[in-house]
Amino acid sequence: MGVEKGMNLDKIVETTKRIDSFLLSNLKGEPSNLYKAASYLIEHGGKRLRPYLVIKSCELLGGSINQAIPAAAAIEMVHNFTLVHDDIMDNDEVRHGVPTVHTKFGIPVGILAGDLLFSKAFEVISNSKIQIPKVVSLSLVVALSKSCRDVCEGQALDISMAQSKTIPTESQYRKMVEKKTSSLFVASCAMGAISANTTQSDVNRLSIYGKNLGIAFQIVDDLIGVIGDPRITKKPVGNDIREGKKSLPILLAIKVAKGKEKTAILKAFGNLAISKSELGKAVETISTLGIEHTIRKKASYHLDTARKSISKYDNSAREDLLSLLDFVVKRSL
Amino acid sequence: MGVEKGMNLDKIVETTKRIDSFLLSNLKGEPSNLYKAASYLIEHGGKRLRPYLVIKSCELLGGSINQAIPAAAAIEMVHNFTLVHDDIMDNDEVRHGVPTVHTKFGIPVGILAGDLLFSKAFEVISNSKIQIPKVVSLSLVVALSKSCRDVCEGQALDISMAQSKTIPTESQYRKMVEKKTSSLFVASCAMGAISANTTQSDVNRLSIYGKNLGIAFQIVDDLIGVIGDPRITKKPVGNDIREGKKSLPILLAIKVAKGKEKTAILKAFGNLAISKSELGKAVETISTLGIEHTIRKKASYHLDTARKSISKYDNSAREDLLSLLDFVVKRSL
């Protein structure tokens, strides 16, 4: 992911400014090299989508931004910890337009910076300096540790899916996305709700919102990876086919395609040397197969489910959470 | 570390058996490859010294082994997480006589296995299945997250100390050991005390015990690394000098040595091609300088401090904790 540009970004940045100062003040310490590595990505970008979700979920239930700050910071720390470690696993050298943490600081300090962010995330939601009830703190820890476990499982599924020679089923893909991507969205919304200190039913509703937002987000991201959107995402048309990514549109297309169509897709799949015209043919085939329509229908279903899950609330935070759903669809137009 | 053989091991193994089954049952899940990697080191060895400290600290204060189990498992998970990640940072290929986790499962799964152990550690002390009061759970989280942060800082200090061309001062060395090694001993004892649900004074006393035990442990380990103890540790005489480790005896020796003595030590320091006789000369020089005596005095001071910190208690757990102090000294005889 990484395509959260558009109408909502200014609002997100404005809302999460106070999280940033809390975040960075909690990432100062010795040895300074380690703390610089841990705060490096946070200082160099990121859209704070997850802290925004924490704050809005908390506000939806009558809570204040002050109540949401520890959870919002913890989620952003965990999100960054996953980015730092994922970049090492994937040998990625650039993120947010700057060198990745391990490229700049070396792999050992990169691993440690991730571990430090992990530790700090649990520290900021449990220490006595924060003004939240102990029972709320403990519920935050439960939600955060479960989502960290899910993210690890999801990343492991993603690695084994990428290494496998077979094309995953939609249900395998779905499980991976729910764990790897969606679980931090669930945790963001659930922890926002928990911070507002209301009821388990509220937490459940917000979790449904977060889960479905996360899945829709990833599905749309997958679609952009195939149909391309150079204006917004800088991903060229057919990029994910060429790179052999087992994303939803590709695995659906391979499943339904037959004869020449299947040959055209499989020829381009994972073929870094493919010509532009042949890649274009594969993309066109996927489009002809009606995959784009299917994907958009799936995304709409999840966005509707998310919308309904917060229909009983009625305040400005609800409007913000609904706008965020629109934003997810619009970025693929 | 890794030389905890001798009189106490059987007792430790016997006491911590129940921790093992709790630990391993909490490390089952999907994808199985990830869970296998996370439980691999635990299944292949380790002396459970830290879980033993948790249990004995809890029993010292009138708590039961049942109360101590979640904290004991969490500490062992964190200890193993640090081993898995440290082995990647240090490019170590063997531990407990078997391939290291990343050597067997690859670096990506190695990193993830460490992250999973980290997540699980917080899960086992916070989830509602365990029968401990919520306020105890939260205190455990506070203690554990602080010690995880300390371990990261300590490991970063160790890396930068190893990379630096200068010899560290004793106070720099001390700070590193307190963070990297001692902090998990502190957390073990503090979390055992917290699990017994008594007073902050009890937690403080046990923390002093753990801190001083940890420092003595590391100091003695450092001494063995120089004077050697092939019988017990399989470390040959002078091993740490040859490998250029900036351990306490070596940095003290370099500080006080002059003229020919200094030359003999510096010639051997970090010189993997040094002859056995020249290495022997360096070790002898360190001995002549009275370093061994100085180190033993320092270790004794910490062991005495640890002993005194639990002098007000009077039960069999105290005897066990005192025996553990003796054990630390004896393994260097």
XYZ file of C-alpha atoms in Angstrom:
666
model
C 0.000 0.000 0.000
C 1.105 3.583 -0.176
C -1.395 5.342 -2.392
C -3.424 7.295 0.110
C -3.246 10.532 -1.857
C -6.182 12.788 -2.706
C -8.950 14.726 -1.041
C -8.569 13.442 2.478
C -4.869 13.755 3.006
C -4.817 17.347 4.252
C -7.478 16.559 6.790
C -5.619 13.462 7.938
C -2.352 15.366 8.285
C -4.090 18.184 10.197
C -5.871 15.764 12.557
C -2.815 13.673 13.315
C -0.347 16.530 13.943
C -0.571 16.086 17.699
C 0.117 12.383 17.337
C 3.337 13.205 15.529
C 4.739 15.273 18.352
C 3.750 12.617 20.914
C 5.223 9.911 18.680
C 8.539 11.624 18.107
C 8.964 12.709 21.725
C 8.602 9.037 22.643
C 11.304 8.082 20.175
C 14.150 10.013 21.725
C 16.841 8.212 23.677
C 20.253 6.623 23.756
C 22.039 5.275 21.804
C 20.971 8.056 19.467
C 21.768 6.048 16.345
C 19.138 3.457 17.288
C 16.506 6.102 18.041
C 17.293 7.949 14.812
C 16.778 4.691 12.914
C 13.487 4.025 14.732
C 12.060 7.499 13.999
C 13.566 7.810 10.509
C 10.590 6.597 8.439
C 8.096 8.453 10.631
C 10.035 11.681 10.080
C 10.258 11.087 6.342
C 6.652 10.524 5.431
C 3.684 8.267 5.919
C 0.103 9.426 5.845
C -0.924 8.580 9.409
C -4.034 6.839 8.117
C -4.074 4.445 11.069
C -3.692 7.117 13.783
C -6.490 9.004 12.006
C -8.690 5.896 12.277
C -7.890 5.602 15.990
C -8.826 9.227 16.618
C -12.024 9.172 14.553
C -13.162 5.874 16.076
C -12.616 7.333 19.539
C -14.440 10.569 18.637
C -17.310 8.626 17.072
C -17.997 7.154 20.511
C -17.737 10.465 22.343
C -14.083 10.194 23.278
C -11.516 12.973 22.839
C -8.335 13.125 20.823
C -6.410 13.181 24.122
C -7.824 9.806 25.044
C -6.860 8.445 21.624
C -3.259 9.682 21.510
C -1.478 6.720 23.193
C -3.296 4.130 21.052
C -2.805 6.192 17.877
C 0.925 6.476 18.538
C 1.221 2.769 19.363
C -0.501 1.754 16.119
C 1.757 4.014 14.071
C 4.812 2.562 15.844
C 3.678 -0.978 15.070
C 2.895 -0.014 11.468
C 6.414 1.399 11.117
C 7.964 -1.614 12.810
C 6.310 -3.822 10.160
C 7.562 -1.546 7.363
C 11.141 -1.621 8.658
C 11.219 -5.413 9.031
C 9.304 -6.024 5.767
C 11.819 -3.898 3.865
C 14.623 -6.106 5.199
C 12.729 -9.299 4.260
C 11.961 -7.959 0.780
C 15.384 -6.368 0.190
C 13.640 -3.077 -0.610
C 15.954 -0.100 -0.832
C 13.604 2.877 -1.087
C 10.458 3.904 0.810
C 8.742 7.307 0.963
C 11.388 8.407 -1.557
C 14.267 7.919 0.881
C 16.555 4.931 1.574
C 14.919 2.233 3.721
C 16.075 2.040 7.345
C 18.362 -0.968 6.882
C 19.847 0.570 3.706
C 20.765 3.690 5.665
C 21.666 2.196 9.066
C 22.618 -1.411 8.215
C 20.603 -4.599 8.762
C 21.461 -5.112 12.467
C 20.337 -1.598 13.437
C 17.343 -1.994 11.089
C 16.197 -5.145 12.899
C 16.761 -3.448 16.256
C 14.927 -0.271 15.220
C 11.883 -2.412 14.385
C 12.173 -4.204 17.716
C 12.465 -0.894 19.547
C 9.328 0.462 17.848
C 7.563 -2.732 18.896
C 8.653 -2.327 22.534
C 7.779 1.356 22.576
C 4.289 0.680 21.198
C 3.501 -1.438 24.261
C 5.210 1.059 26.534
C 3.149 4.071 25.416
C -0.179 2.319 26.022
C 0.739 0.810 29.379
C 2.894 3.266 31.299
C 1.457 5.250 34.153
C 2.270 8.650 32.630
C -0.707 8.415 30.297
C -4.073 9.464 31.666
C -6.182 6.456 30.764
C -7.811 3.935 33.106
C -5.824 0.755 33.746
C -8.563 -1.475 32.418
C -8.515 0.507 29.159
C -4.717 0.166 28.975
C -4.913 -3.575 29.380
C -7.603 -3.907 26.692
C -5.375 -1.899 24.354
C -2.511 -4.316 25.028
C -4.751 -7.298 24.275
C -5.912 -5.772 20.974
C -2.424 -4.670 19.942
C -0.673 -7.949 20.720
C -3.320 -9.921 18.828
C -2.947 -7.699 15.777
C 0.862 -7.979 15.916
C 0.517 -11.747 15.883
C -1.899 -11.509 12.940
C 0.505 -9.286 10.996
C 3.347 -11.796 11.521
C 1.133 -14.676 10.386
C -0.068 -12.662 7.376
C 3.450 -11.739 6.335
C 4.516 -15.398 6.647
C 1.535 -16.422 4.483
C 2.494 -13.765 1.946
C 6.098 -15.011 1.815
C 5.077 -18.650 1.349
C 2.444 -17.636 -1.240
C 5.078 -15.710 -3.195
C 7.544 -18.612 -3.024
C 5.004 -21.279 -3.998
C 4.702 -22.385 -7.601
C 0.929 -22.701 -7.417
C -1.594 -19.891 -7.743
C -3.439 -19.371 -4.428
C -7.200 -19.716 -4.176
C -9.274 -16.640 -3.431
C -9.842 -17.881 0.103
C -6.082 -18.281 0.720
C -5.520 -14.790 -0.652
C -8.329 -13.451 1.488
C -6.913 -14.983 4.654
C -3.520 -13.455 3.930
C -4.974 -9.956 3.359
C -7.113 -10.131 6.483
C -4.046 -10.959 8.549
C -1.372 -8.879 6.859
C -3.200 -5.677 5.959
C -6.623 -5.639 7.509
C -5.634 -6.572 11.047
C -3.904 -3.243 11.716
C -6.995 -1.409 10.412
C -9.117 -3.519 12.766
C -6.755 -2.768 15.637
C -6.777 0.961 14.822
C -10.564 1.166 14.971
C -10.921 -1.222 17.912
C -8.250 0.597 19.919
C -9.900 3.945 19.155
C -13.161 2.511 20.460
C -11.469 0.998 23.508
C -9.828 4.373 24.242
C -13.299 5.960 24.367
C -14.041 3.515 27.204
C -17.556 2.553 26.102
C -18.987 -0.930 25.406
C -17.804 -4.132 23.752
C -20.591 -3.729 21.143
C -19.057 -0.415 20.088
C -15.641 -2.064 19.811
C -17.159 -4.862 17.708
C -18.886 -2.429 15.317
C -15.717 -0.433 14.816
C -13.762 -3.652 14.270
C -16.169 -4.577 11.454
C -15.681 -1.117 9.957
C -11.877 -1.466 10.132
C -11.814 -4.996 8.772
C -13.929 -4.147 5.732
C -12.143 -0.864 5.090
C -8.846 -2.764 5.164
C -9.984 -5.453 2.741
C -11.491 -2.899 0.321
C -8.324 -0.857 0.547
C -6.150 -3.831 -0.389
C -8.477 -5.032 -3.165
C -8.483 -1.574 -4.765
C -4.710 -1.407 -4.355
C -4.438 -4.755 -6.139
C -6.647 -3.498 -8.959
C -4.477 -0.402 -9.430
C -1.467 -2.707 -9.595
C -2.950 -4.290 -12.732
C -4.956 -1.612 -14.521
C -2.336 0.953 -13.544
C -2.669 4.530 -12.501
C 0.541 6.342 -13.343
C -0.981 9.731 -12.415
C -1.627 8.855 -8.809
C 0.300 5.759 -7.847
C 3.179 5.865 -10.282
C 2.477 2.185 -10.917
C 2.651 1.520 -14.678
C -0.101 -0.476 -16.376
C 0.318 -4.221 -15.823
C 3.079 -3.760 -13.240
C 1.901 -6.510 -10.862
C 1.433 -8.999 -13.731
C 4.984 -8.397 -14.913
C 6.316 -8.792 -11.352
C 4.369 -12.022 -10.871
C 2.401 -10.789 -7.854
C -0.325 -13.200 -6.828
C -2.848 -10.428 -6.313
C -6.625 -10.794 -6.476
C -7.296 -9.690 -10.088
C -4.507 -11.890 -11.358
C -5.516 -15.008 -9.497
C -9.176 -14.531 -10.496
C -8.162 -14.029 -14.131
C -5.952 -17.103 -14.220
C -8.810 -19.106 -12.718
C -11.468 -18.125 -15.285
C -9.318 -17.670 -18.403
C -9.165 -20.414 -21.019
C -7.233 -21.140 -24.214
C -5.522 -18.128 -25.796
C -6.600 -15.794 -23.011
C -4.925 -17.942 -20.388
C -1.795 -18.203 -22.523
C -1.625 -14.410 -22.886
C -1.852 -13.870 -19.123
C 0.540 -16.641 -18.140
C 3.087 -15.463 -20.713
C 3.212 -12.047 -19.041
C 2.966 -13.296 -15.457
C 6.294 -12.881 -13.655
C 8.029 -12.116 -16.959
C 10.212 -9.075 -16.327
C 11.413 -9.131 -19.954
C 7.902 -8.995 -21.467
C 7.315 -6.393 -24.217
C 5.017 -3.446 -23.523
C 2.529 -4.567 -26.166
C 2.317 -8.127 -24.862
C 1.892 -6.811 -21.321
C -0.866 -4.540 -22.648
C -2.527 -7.572 -24.218
C -2.527 -9.419 -20.890
C -4.078 -6.400 -19.128
C -6.720 -6.127 -21.849
C -7.512 -9.816 -21.497
C -8.042 -9.416 -17.763
C -10.368 -6.519 -18.519
C -12.270 -8.529 -21.160
C -12.791 -11.297 -18.639
C -14.798 -8.854 -16.508
C -12.340 -9.073 -13.636
C -12.306 -5.313 -13.034
C -16.076 -5.336 -12.601
C -15.900 -8.320 -10.234
C -13.222 -6.637 -8.126
C -15.131 -3.362 -7.925
C -18.231 -5.264 -6.826
C -16.234 -6.989 -4.089
C -14.771 -3.680 -2.929
C -18.248 -2.096 -2.918
C -19.584 -4.935 -0.812
C -16.901 -4.352 1.826
C -17.381 -0.591 1.760
C -21.145 -1.064 2.219
C -20.564 -3.417 5.119
C -18.202 -0.877 6.694
C -20.774 1.900 6.136
C -23.578 -0.079 7.744
C -21.485 -1.038 10.745
C -21.368 2.600 11.904
C -24.875 3.621 10.773
C -26.231 3.908 14.310
C -23.867 6.739 15.210
C -24.562 10.310 14.236
C -21.854 12.914 14.556
C -19.097 14.549 12.543
C -16.649 11.700 13.171
C -19.089 9.407 11.367
C -19.004 11.736 8.368
C -15.213 11.599 8.431
C -15.194 7.808 8.567
C -17.676 7.663 5.686
C -15.541 10.078 3.630
C -12.622 7.775 4.169
C -14.589 4.948 2.539
C -15.290 7.100 -0.535
C -11.641 8.042 -0.643
C -10.678 4.370 -0.898
C -12.814 3.930 -4.022
C -11.947 7.258 -5.608
C -8.238 6.696 -5.614
C -8.770 4.034 -8.276
C -10.892 6.213 -10.619
C 26.085 -16.632 27.890
C 25.219 -20.266 27.683
C 27.291 -21.959 30.332
C 24.765 -22.664 33.019
C 25.859 -26.234 33.583
C 26.444 -27.837 36.943
C 24.687 -28.531 40.195
C 21.557 -26.503 39.633
C 20.571 -27.505 36.160
C 18.509 -30.571 37.075
C 16.565 -28.561 39.588
C 15.970 -25.793 37.063
C 14.802 -28.258 34.421
C 12.496 -29.995 36.921
C 10.992 -26.719 38.147
C 10.399 -25.263 34.720
C 8.830 -28.357 33.091
C 5.333 -26.935 33.405
C 6.477 -23.714 31.784
C 7.664 -25.690 28.790
C 4.288 -27.241 28.114
C 2.541 -23.870 28.545
C 5.160 -22.236 26.307
C 4.927 -24.762 23.516
C 1.126 -24.968 23.572
C 1.135 -21.191 23.053
C 3.426 -21.552 20.066
C 1.143 -23.633 17.907
C -0.653 -22.067 14.966
C -0.757 -21.345 11.266
C 1.217 -20.995 9.090
C 2.967 -23.956 10.685
C 6.354 -23.036 9.231
C 6.345 -19.756 11.165
C 5.316 -21.433 14.428
C 7.917 -24.162 13.943
C 10.565 -21.479 13.517
C 9.352 -19.632 16.618
C 9.429 -22.740 18.833
C 12.548 -24.271 17.264
C 15.173 -22.962 19.707
C 12.922 -23.573 22.708
C 12.489 -27.192 21.641
C 16.206 -27.633 21.044
C 17.626 -26.511 24.345
C 18.030 -23.580 26.640
C 18.247 -23.855 30.404
C 15.122 -21.915 31.383
C 17.141 -19.892 33.861
C 14.851 -16.872 33.452
C 11.572 -18.788 33.931
C 13.174 -20.354 37.003
C 13.900 -16.864 38.355
C 10.289 -15.829 37.721
C 8.940 -18.868 39.588
C 11.337 -18.601 42.525
C 10.756 -14.846 42.880
C 7.018 -15.461 42.930
C 7.347 -18.310 45.459
C 9.653 -16.215 47.639
C 6.744 -13.804 48.130
C 4.179 -16.517 48.840
C 2.906 -16.858 45.269
C 2.401 -20.172 43.485
C 3.942 -21.564 40.336
C 0.506 -21.219 38.672
C 0.564 -17.486 39.229
C 4.075 -17.303 37.770
C 3.479 -19.324 34.603
C 2.327 -16.545 32.225
C 5.198 -14.231 33.210
C 7.725 -17.077 33.075
C 6.592 -18.044 29.574
C 6.619 -14.417 28.408
C 10.181 -13.895 29.616
C 11.375 -17.062 27.899
C 9.650 -15.960 24.678
C 11.344 -12.568 24.839
C 14.690 -14.202 25.631
C 14.293 -16.439 22.578
C 13.169 -13.535 20.418
C 16.427 -11.755 21.305
C 18.459 -14.889 20.515
C 16.806 -15.325 17.102
C 17.313 -11.689 16.098
C 20.831 -11.490 17.600
C 21.884 -14.553 15.603
C 20.767 -12.798 12.412
C 22.637 -9.606 13.391
C 25.781 -11.558 14.263
C 25.589 -14.002 11.323
C 25.796 -16.895 13.794
C 25.055 -20.270 12.308
C 24.877 -22.581 15.316
C 23.185 -22.348 18.721
C 22.436 -25.109 21.254
C 24.339 -27.401 18.831
C 21.735 -26.979 16.066
C 21.496 -24.527 13.142
C 20.235 -21.071 14.162
C 16.645 -20.242 13.209
C 17.518 -18.066 10.205
C 20.047 -20.653 8.984
C 17.329 -23.305 8.993
C 14.288 -21.233 7.947
C 15.839 -18.294 6.058
C 16.283 -14.696 7.222
C 12.711 -13.477 6.476
C 11.101 -16.258 8.517
C 13.824 -15.792 11.169
C 12.928 -12.117 11.580
C 9.214 -12.989 11.654
C 9.705 -15.814 14.173
C 11.367 -13.303 16.514
C 8.533 -10.833 15.969
C 5.957 -13.541 16.638
C 7.657 -14.533 19.911
C 7.607 -10.851 20.864
C 3.855 -10.561 20.116
C 3.067 -13.800 21.903
C 4.958 -12.706 25.016
C 2.594 -9.760 25.413
C -0.391 -11.922 24.539
C 0.253 -14.544 27.227
C 0.463 -11.988 30.035
C -2.544 -9.931 28.961
C -5.223 -12.259 27.606
C -8.264 -13.088 29.669
C -7.654 -16.841 29.662
C -5.006 -16.530 32.340
C -6.173 -16.402 35.921
C -4.373 -13.304 37.134
C -5.869 -9.957 38.197
C -5.983 -7.263 35.506
C -3.866 -4.865 37.525
C -1.170 -7.565 37.783
C -1.352 -8.161 34.021
C -0.861 -4.496 33.286
C 2.127 -4.260 35.653
C 3.654 -7.243 33.879
C 3.222 -5.468 30.534
C 4.906 -2.331 31.908
C 7.875 -4.337 33.219
C 8.212 -6.442 30.074
C 8.010 -3.571 27.583
C 10.601 -1.600 29.544
C 12.992 -4.547 29.576
C 12.468 -5.124 25.828
C 13.416 -1.510 25.200
C 16.488 -1.926 27.433
C 17.564 -5.067 25.566
C 17.306 -3.232 22.218
C 19.329 -0.306 23.565
C 21.901 -2.691 25.044
C 22.284 -4.633 21.829
C 22.708 -1.360 19.892
C 25.390 -0.265 22.384
C 27.107 -3.633 21.989
C 27.094 -3.336 18.186
C 28.514 0.183 18.215
C 31.089 -0.797 20.856
C 32.209 -3.737 18.692
C 32.432 -1.544 15.585
C 34.291 1.292 17.299
C 38.067 1.477 17.078
C 38.416 2.688 20.659
C 38.381 0.546 23.787
C 35.282 1.335 25.894
C 35.564 2.606 29.450
C 34.376 0.395 32.281
C 31.328 2.600 32.717
C 30.374 2.273 29.038
C 30.806 -1.501 29.298
C 28.756 -1.541 32.479
C 25.897 0.391 30.912
C 25.822 -2.033 27.977
C 25.737 -5.105 30.232
C 23.021 -3.651 32.446
C 20.839 -3.060 29.390
C 21.673 -6.059 27.247
C 22.007 -8.879 29.767
C 20.929 -7.729 33.166
C 17.603 -6.168 32.173
C 15.976 -9.527 31.396
C 17.178 -10.874 34.759
C 15.657 -7.801 36.408
C 12.422 -8.321 34.486
C 12.355 -12.030 35.408
C 12.612 -11.313 39.126
C 10.369 -8.232 39.034
C 7.698 -10.050 37.033
C 7.847 -13.005 39.417
C 7.323 -10.580 42.291
C 4.510 -8.771 40.448
C 2.835 -12.125 39.756
C 2.745 -12.789 43.508
C 0.668 -9.594 43.773
C 2.375 -8.158 46.856
C 4.026 -4.742 47.319
C 6.221 -2.420 45.273
C 8.969 -2.821 47.915
C 9.037 -6.548 47.216
C 9.294 -5.854 43.480
C 12.147 -3.428 44.120
C 14.100 -5.908 46.255
C 13.743 -8.648 43.683
C 14.797 -6.219 40.950
C 18.001 -5.506 42.872
C 18.600 -9.240 43.195
C 18.058 -9.740 39.440
C 20.174 -6.797 38.411
C 23.163 -7.886 40.478
C 22.809 -11.539 39.556
C 22.788 -10.497 35.888
C 25.879 -8.335 36.165
C 27.797 -11.008 38.130
C 26.725 -13.590 35.578
C 28.060 -11.545 32.676
C 31.284 -10.599 34.458
C 32.034 -14.253 35.244
C 31.129 -15.174 31.663
C 33.606 -12.570 30.448
C 36.292 -13.974 32.725
C 35.742 -17.491 31.382
C 36.080 -16.071 27.887
C 39.645 -15.055 28.722
C 41.010 -17.566 31.223
C 39.132 -20.330 29.408
C 37.300 -23.324 30.687
C 37.309 -25.950 27.982
C 35.843 -28.575 30.351
C 32.617 -26.722 30.960
C 32.172 -24.011 28.377
C 34.137 -25.376 25.476
C 35.700 -21.928 25.223
C 39.462 -22.311 24.673
C 41.904 -20.245 26.722
C 42.222 -16.689 25.406
C 39.265 -17.090 23.016
C 37.776 -13.621 23.606
C 41.178 -11.921 23.246
C 41.749 -13.624 19.910
C 38.267 -12.642 18.730
C 38.796 -9.022 19.824
C 35.835 -8.939 22.219
C 35.765 -5.789 24.298
C 34.902 -7.675 27.455
C 35.616 -6.494 31.002
C 38.914 -8.323 31.712
C 40.311 -7.205 28.387
C 39.371 -3.567 28.682
C 40.666 -3.427 32.274
C 43.924 -5.089 31.198
C 44.481 -2.733 28.283
C 43.846 0.199 30.620
C 46.397 -0.771 33.275
C 49.028 -2.507 31.122
C 52.185 -0.627 30.136
C 55.173 -1.241 27.863
C 55.803 -4.873 26.916
C 52.691 -6.103 28.705
C 50.464 -3.791 26.706
C 52.210 -4.830 23.494
C 51.641 -8.534 24.270
C 47.917 -8.000 24.851
C 47.347 -5.687 21.895
C 49.234 -8.057 19.594
C 46.817 -10.863 20.443
C 43.678 -8.693 20.575
C 41.426 -9.389 17.585
C 44.230 -11.366 15.910
C 42.636 -14.566 14.614
C 46.004 -15.721 13.229
C 47.862 -15.443 16.561
C 49.945 -18.459 17.624
C 48.857 -20.508 20.636
C 51.965 -19.568 22.592
C 51.585 -15.849 21.958
C 47.920 -16.053 22.919
C 48.994 -17.881 26.074
C 51.433 -15.057 26.815
C 48.649 -12.485 26.534
C 46.423 -14.474 28.905
C 49.297 -14.828 31.362
C 49.940 -11.104 31.202
C 46.314 -10.369 32.042
C 46.629 -12.749 34.972
C 49.892 -11.107 36.141
C 48.194 -7.732 36.092
C 45.798 -8.985 38.762
C 42.780 -8.639 36.508
C 41.308 -12.001 37.494
C 41.383 -11.005 41.130
C 39.763 -7.635 40.340
C 37.008 -9.288 38.328
C 36.278 -11.860 41.021
C 36.049 -9.073 43.581
C 33.574 -7.218 41.405
C 31.497 -10.355 40.890
C 31.536 -11.033 44.645
C 30.340 -7.511 45.331
C 27.330 -8.006 43.063
C 26.569 -11.438 44.471
C 26.693 -10.014 48.012
C 24.371 -7.203 47.012
C 21.977 -9.728 45.482
C 22.168 -11.887 48.634
C 21.435 -8.960 50.932
C 18.501 -7.776 48.855
C 16.520 -10.919 49.738
C 17.798 -11.365 53.302
C 14.482 -10.411 54.910
C 12.677 -13.401 53.403
C 12.857 -16.844 54.913
C 11.633 -19.827 52.973
C 12.866 -22.524 50.603
C 12.626 -20.236 47.545
C 15.193 -17.983 49.215
C 17.538 -20.958 49.556
C 17.061 -21.696 45.861
C 17.792 -18.108 44.886
C 20.916 -18.124 47.086
C 22.085 -21.402 45.517
C 21.749 -19.781 42.139
C 24.207 -17.086 43.228
C 26.752 -19.728 44.261
C 26.210 -21.506 40.974
C 27.187 -18.346 39.085
C 30.548 -18.244 40.833
C 31.197 -21.968 40.769
C 30.869 -22.320 37.045
C 34.120 -20.356 36.711
C 36.130 -22.506 39.144
